[in-house]
CSV table of N, CA and C in Angstrom, one decimal:
chain,number,residue,atom,x,y,z
A,1,MET,N,85.9,108.4,123.5
A,1,MET,CA,87.2,107.8,123.9
A,1,MET,C,86.9,106.5,124.5
A,2,ALA,N,87.7,105.5,124.0
A,2,ALA,CA,87.5,104.1,124.5
A,2,ALA,C,88.1,104.0,125.9
A,3,ILE,N,87.6,103.0,126.6
A,3,ILE,CA,88.2,102.7,127.9
A,3,ILE,C,89.2,101.6,127.6
A,4,PHE,N,90.4,101.8,128.1
A,4,PHE,CA,91.5,100.9,127.8
A,4,PHE,C,91.7,99.9,128.9
A,5,ARG,N,92.1,98.6,128.5
A,5,ARG,CA,92.5,97.6,129.5
A,5,ARG,C,94.0,97.8,129.7
A,6,ILE,N,94.5,97.3,130.8
A,6,ILE,CA,95.9,97.4,131.2
A,6,ILE,C,96.8,96.8,130.2
A,7,ASN,N,96.4,95.7,129.6
A,7,ASN,CA,97.3,95.1,128.6
A,7,ASN,C,97.4,95.9,127.4
A,8,GLU,N,96.3,96.6,127.0
A,8,GLU,CA,96.4,97.5,125.8
A,8,GLU,C,97.3,98.6,126.1
A,9,ILE,N,97.3,99.2,127.3
A,9,ILE,CA,98.1,100.3,127.6
A,9,ILE,C,99.6,99.9,127.6
A,10,ARG,N,99.9,98.7,128.2
A,10,ARG,CA,101.2,98.3,128.2
A,10,ARG,C,101.8,98.1,126.8
A,11,LYS,N,101.0,97.8,125.9
A,11,LYS,CA,101.5,97.5,124.5
A,11,LYS,C,101.8,98.8,123.7
A,12,MET,N,101.2,99.9,124.2
A,12,MET,CA,101.4,101.2,123.5
A,12,MET,C,102.8,101.8,123.7
A,13,PRO,N,103.3,102.5,122.7
A,13,PRO,CA,104.5,103.2,122.9
A,13,PRO,C,104.3,104.4,123.9
A,14,LYS,N,105.3,104.9,124.5
A,14,LYS,CA,105.2,106.0,125.5
A,14,LYS,C,104.5,107.3,124.9
A,15,GLU,N,104.8,107.6,123.7
A,15,GLU,CA,104.2,108.8,123.1
A,15,GLU,C,102.7,108.7,122.9
A,16,GLU,N,102.3,107.5,122.5
A,16,GLU,CA,100.9,107.3,122.3
A,16,GLU,C,100.2,107.3,123.6
A,17,ARG,N,100.8,106.7,124.6
A,17,ARG,CA,100.2,106.7,126.0
A,17,ARG,C,100.0,108.1,126.5
A,18,ASP,N,101.0,108.9,126.3
A,18,ASP,CA,100.9,110.3,126.7
A,18,ASP,C,99.7,111.1,126.0
A,19,THR,N,99.6,110.8,124.7
A,19,THR,CA,98.6,111.4,123.9
A,19,THR,C,97.2,111.0,124.4
A,20,LYS,N,97.0,109.7,124.5
A,20,LYS,CA,95.7,109.1,125.0
A,20,LYS,C,95.4,109.6,126.4
A,21,LEU,N,96.4,109.7,127.3
A,21,LEU,CA,96.1,110.1,128.6
A,21,LEU,C,95.6,111.6,128.6
A,22,ASN,N,96.2,112.4,127.8
A,22,ASN,CA,95.8,113.8,127.7
A,22,ASN,C,94.4,113.9,127.2
A,23,GLU,N,94.0,113.1,126.2
A,23,GLU,CA,92.7,113.1,125.7
A,23,GLU,C,91.7,112.6,126.7
A,24,ILE,N,92.0,111.6,127.5
A,24,ILE,CA,91.1,111.1,128.5
A,24,ILE,C,90.9,112.1,129.6
A,25,LYS,N,92.0,112.8,130.0
A,25,LYS,CA,91.9,113.9,131.0
A,25,LYS,C,91.0,115.0,130.5
A,26,ALA,N,91.1,115.4,129.3
A,26,ALA,CA,90.3,116.4,128.7
A,26,ALA,C,88.8,116.0,128.7
A,27,GLU,N,88.5,114.8,128.4
A,27,GLU,CA,87.1,114.3,128.4
A,27,GLU,C,86.6,114.3,129.8
A,28,LEU,N,87.4,113.9,130.8
A,28,LEU,CA,87.0,113.9,132.2
A,28,LEU,C,86.7,115.3,132.6
A,29,SER,N,87.5,116.2,132.3
A,29,SER,CA,87.4,117.6,132.6
A,29,SER,C,86.0,118.1,132.1
A,30,LYS,N,85.7,117.8,130.9
A,30,LYS,CA,84.5,118.3,130.3
A,30,LYS,C,83.3,117.7,131.0
A,31,LEU,N,83.3,116.4,131.4
A,31,LEU,CA,82.2,115.8,132.1
A,31,LEU,C,82.1,116.4,133.5
A,32,MET,N,83.2,116.7,134.1
A,32,MET,CA,83.1,117.2,135.5
A,32,MET,C,82.5,118.6,135.5
A,33,VAL,N,82.9,119.4,134.5
A,33,VAL,CA,82.3,120.8,134.3
A,33,VAL,C,80.8,120.7,134.1
A,34,ALA,N,80.4,119.7,133.2
A,34,ALA,CA,79.0,119.6,132.9
A,34,ALA,C,78.2,119.2,134.1
A,35,LYS,N,78.8,118.3,134.9
A,35,LYS,CA,78.2,117.8,136.2
A,35,LYS,C,78.0,119.0,137.1
A,36,ALA,N,79.1,119.8,137.3
A,36,ALA,CA,79.1,120.9,138.2
A,36,ALA,C,78.1,122.0,137.8
A,37,MET,N,77.9,122.2,136.5
A,37,MET,CA,76.9,123.2,136.0
A,37,MET,C,75.5,122.7,136.2
A,38,GLY,N,75.3,121.5,136.7
A,38,GLY,CA,73.9,121.1,137.0
A,38,GLY,C,73.2,120.4,135.8
A,39,GLY,N,74.0,120.2,134.7
A,39,GLY,CA,73.4,119.6,133.6
A,39,GLY,C,73.3,118.1,133.8
A,40,SER,N,72.4,117.4,133.1
A,40,SER,CA,72.3,116.0,133.2
A,40,SER,C,73.3,115.3,132.2
A,41,LEU,N,74.0,114.4,132.7
A,41,LEU,CA,75.0,113.7,131.9
A,41,LEU,C,74.3,112.5,131.2
A,42,GLU,N,74.7,112.2,130.0
A,42,GLU,CA,74.2,111.1,129.3
A,42,GLU,C,74.5,109.8,130.0
A,43,ASN,N,75.8,109.7,130.5
A,43,ASN,CA,76.2,108.5,131.2
A,43,ASN,C,77.1,108.9,132.4
A,44,PRO,N,76.5,109.0,133.5
A,44,PRO,CA,77.2,109.5,134.7
A,44,PRO,C,78.3,108.5,135.2
A,45,SER,N,78.2,107.3,134.9
A,45,SER,CA,79.2,106.3,135.3
A,45,SER,C,80.4,106.4,134.5
A,46,ARG,N,80.4,107.2,133.4
A,46,ARG,CA,81.6,107.4,132.5
A,46,ARG,C,82.7,108.1,133.3
A,47,ILE,N,82.3,109.0,134.2
A,47,ILE,CA,83.3,109.7,135.1
A,47,ILE,C,84.1,108.7,135.8
A,48,ARG,N,83.5,107.7,136.4
A,48,ARG,CA,84.2,106.7,137.2
A,48,ARG,C,85.1,105.9,136.3
A,49,LEU,N,84.6,105.5,135.1
A,49,LEU,CA,85.4,104.7,134.2
A,49,LEU,C,86.6,105.5,133.7
A,50,LEU,N,86.5,106.8,133.4
A,50,LEU,CA,87.6,107.6,133.0
A,50,LEU,C,88.7,107.7,134.1
A,51,ARG,N,88.2,107.9,135.3
A,51,ARG,CA,89.1,108.0,136.5
A,51,ARG,C,89.9,106.7,136.6
A,52,LYS,N,89.3,105.6,136.5
A,52,LYS,CA,90.0,104.3,136.6
A,52,LYS,C,91.0,104.1,135.4
A,53,THR,N,90.6,104.5,134.2
A,53,THR,CA,91.5,104.4,133.1
A,53,THR,C,92.7,105.3,133.3
A,54,ILE,N,92.5,106.5,133.8
A,54,ILE,CA,93.7,107.4,134.1
A,54,ILE,C,94.6,106.7,135.1
A,55,ALA,N,94.0,106.1,136.1
A,55,ALA,CA,94.8,105.3,137.1
A,55,ALA,C,95.6,104.2,136.5
A,56,ARG,N,95.0,103.5,135.5
A,56,ARG,CA,95.8,102.5,134.8
A,56,ARG,C,96.9,103.0,134.0
A,57,PHE,N,96.7,104.2,133.4
A,57,PHE,CA,97.8,104.8,132.6
A,57,PHE,C,99.0,105.2,133.6
A,58,HIS,N,98.6,105.7,134.8
A,58,HIS,CA,99.6,106.1,135.7
A,58,HIS,C,100.3,104.9,136.3
A,59,THR,N,99.6,103.8,136.5
A,59,THR,CA,100.2,102.6,136.9
A,59,THR,C,101.3,102.1,135.9
A,60,VAL,N,101.0,102.1,134.7
A,60,VAL,CA,101.9,101.6,133.6
A,60,VAL,C,103.1,102.6,133.6
A,61,GLU,N,102.9,103.9,133.7
A,61,GLU,CA,104.0,104.8,133.7
A,61,GLU,C,105.0,104.5,134.9
A,62,ARG,N,104.4,104.2,136.1
A,62,ARG,CA,105.1,104.0,137.3
A,62,ARG,C,105.9,102.6,137.1
A,63,GLU,N,105.3,101.6,136.5
A,63,GLU,CA,106.0,100.4,136.3
A,63,GLU,C,107.2,100.6,135.4
A,64,ASP,N,107.1,101.5,134.4
A,64,ASP,CA,108.2,101.8,133.5
A,64,ASP,C,109.3,102.5,134.3
A,65,ALA,N,108.9,103.4,135.1
A,65,ALA,CA,109.9,104.2,135.9
A,65,ALA,C,110.7,103.3,136.8
A,66,LEU,N,110.0,102.3,137.4
A,66,LEU,CA,110.7,101.4,138.4
A,66,LEU,C,111.3,100.2,137.7
A,67,GLY,N,111.0,100.0,136.4
A,67,GLY,CA,111.6,98.9,135.7
A,67,GLY,C,110.8,97.6,136.1
A,68,ILE,N,109.6,97.8,136.5
A,68,ILE,CA,108.7,96.6,136.9
A,68,ILE,C,107.8,96.4,135.7
A,69,ARG,N,107.8,95.2,135.2
A,69,ARG,CA,106.9,94.8,134.1
A,69,ARG,C,106.6,93.4,134.2
A,70,LYS,N,105.3,93.1,134.2
A,70,LYS,CA,104.9,91.7,134.3
A,70,LYS,C,105.1,91.1,132.9
A,71,ALA,N,105.4,89.8,132.9
A,71,ALA,CA,105.7,89.1,131.7
A,71,ALA,C,104.5,89.1,130.8
A,72,GLU,N,104.7,89.4,129.5
A,72,GLU,CA,103.6,89.4,128.5
A,72,GLU,C,103.1,88.0,128.2
A,73,VAL,N,104.0,87.0,128.2
A,73,VAL,CA,103.6,85.6,127.9
A,73,VAL,C,103.6,84.8,129.2
A,74,LYS,N,102.5,84.2,129.4
A,74,LYS,CA,102.4,83.3,130.6
A,74,LYS,C,103.3,82.1,130.4
A,75,GLN,N,104.1,81.8,131.4
A,75,GLN,CA,104.9,80.6,131.4
A,75,GLN,C,104.1,79.4,131.6
A,76,GLU,N,104.4,78.3,130.9
A,76,GLU,CA,103.7,77.1,131.0
A,76,GLU,C,104.2,76.3,132.2
A,77,ALA,N,103.4,75.6,132.9
A,77,ALA,CA,103.8,74.8,134.0
A,77,ALA,C,104.7,73.7,133.5
A,78,PRO,N,105.8,73.4,134.2
A,78,PRO,CA,106.6,72.3,133.8
A,78,PRO,C,105.9,70.9,133.9
A,79,ASN,N,106.2,70.1,132.9
A,79,ASN,CA,105.5,68.8,132.9
A,79,ASN,C,106.2,67.9,133.9
A,80,ALA,N,105.4,67.2,134.7
A,80,ALA,CA,105.9,66.4,135.8
A,80,ALA,C,106.3,65.1,135.4
């Protein structure tokens, strides 16, 4: 599963965000179980990256709930 940037998440429709979030949570769960069982992980830092990605998904969901959305297009500075 890819690690998503916040802008990529914001562009996704809600249904796709929910699907991806569930997939990421499942992957994190598998890694946490493997770690708890004492097995060596191929990439231990992946746990941290997945947790951060989940937080990004939750941030976008909260922005939607509150009606907060940063502008997609940066506004140009007015010419003096």
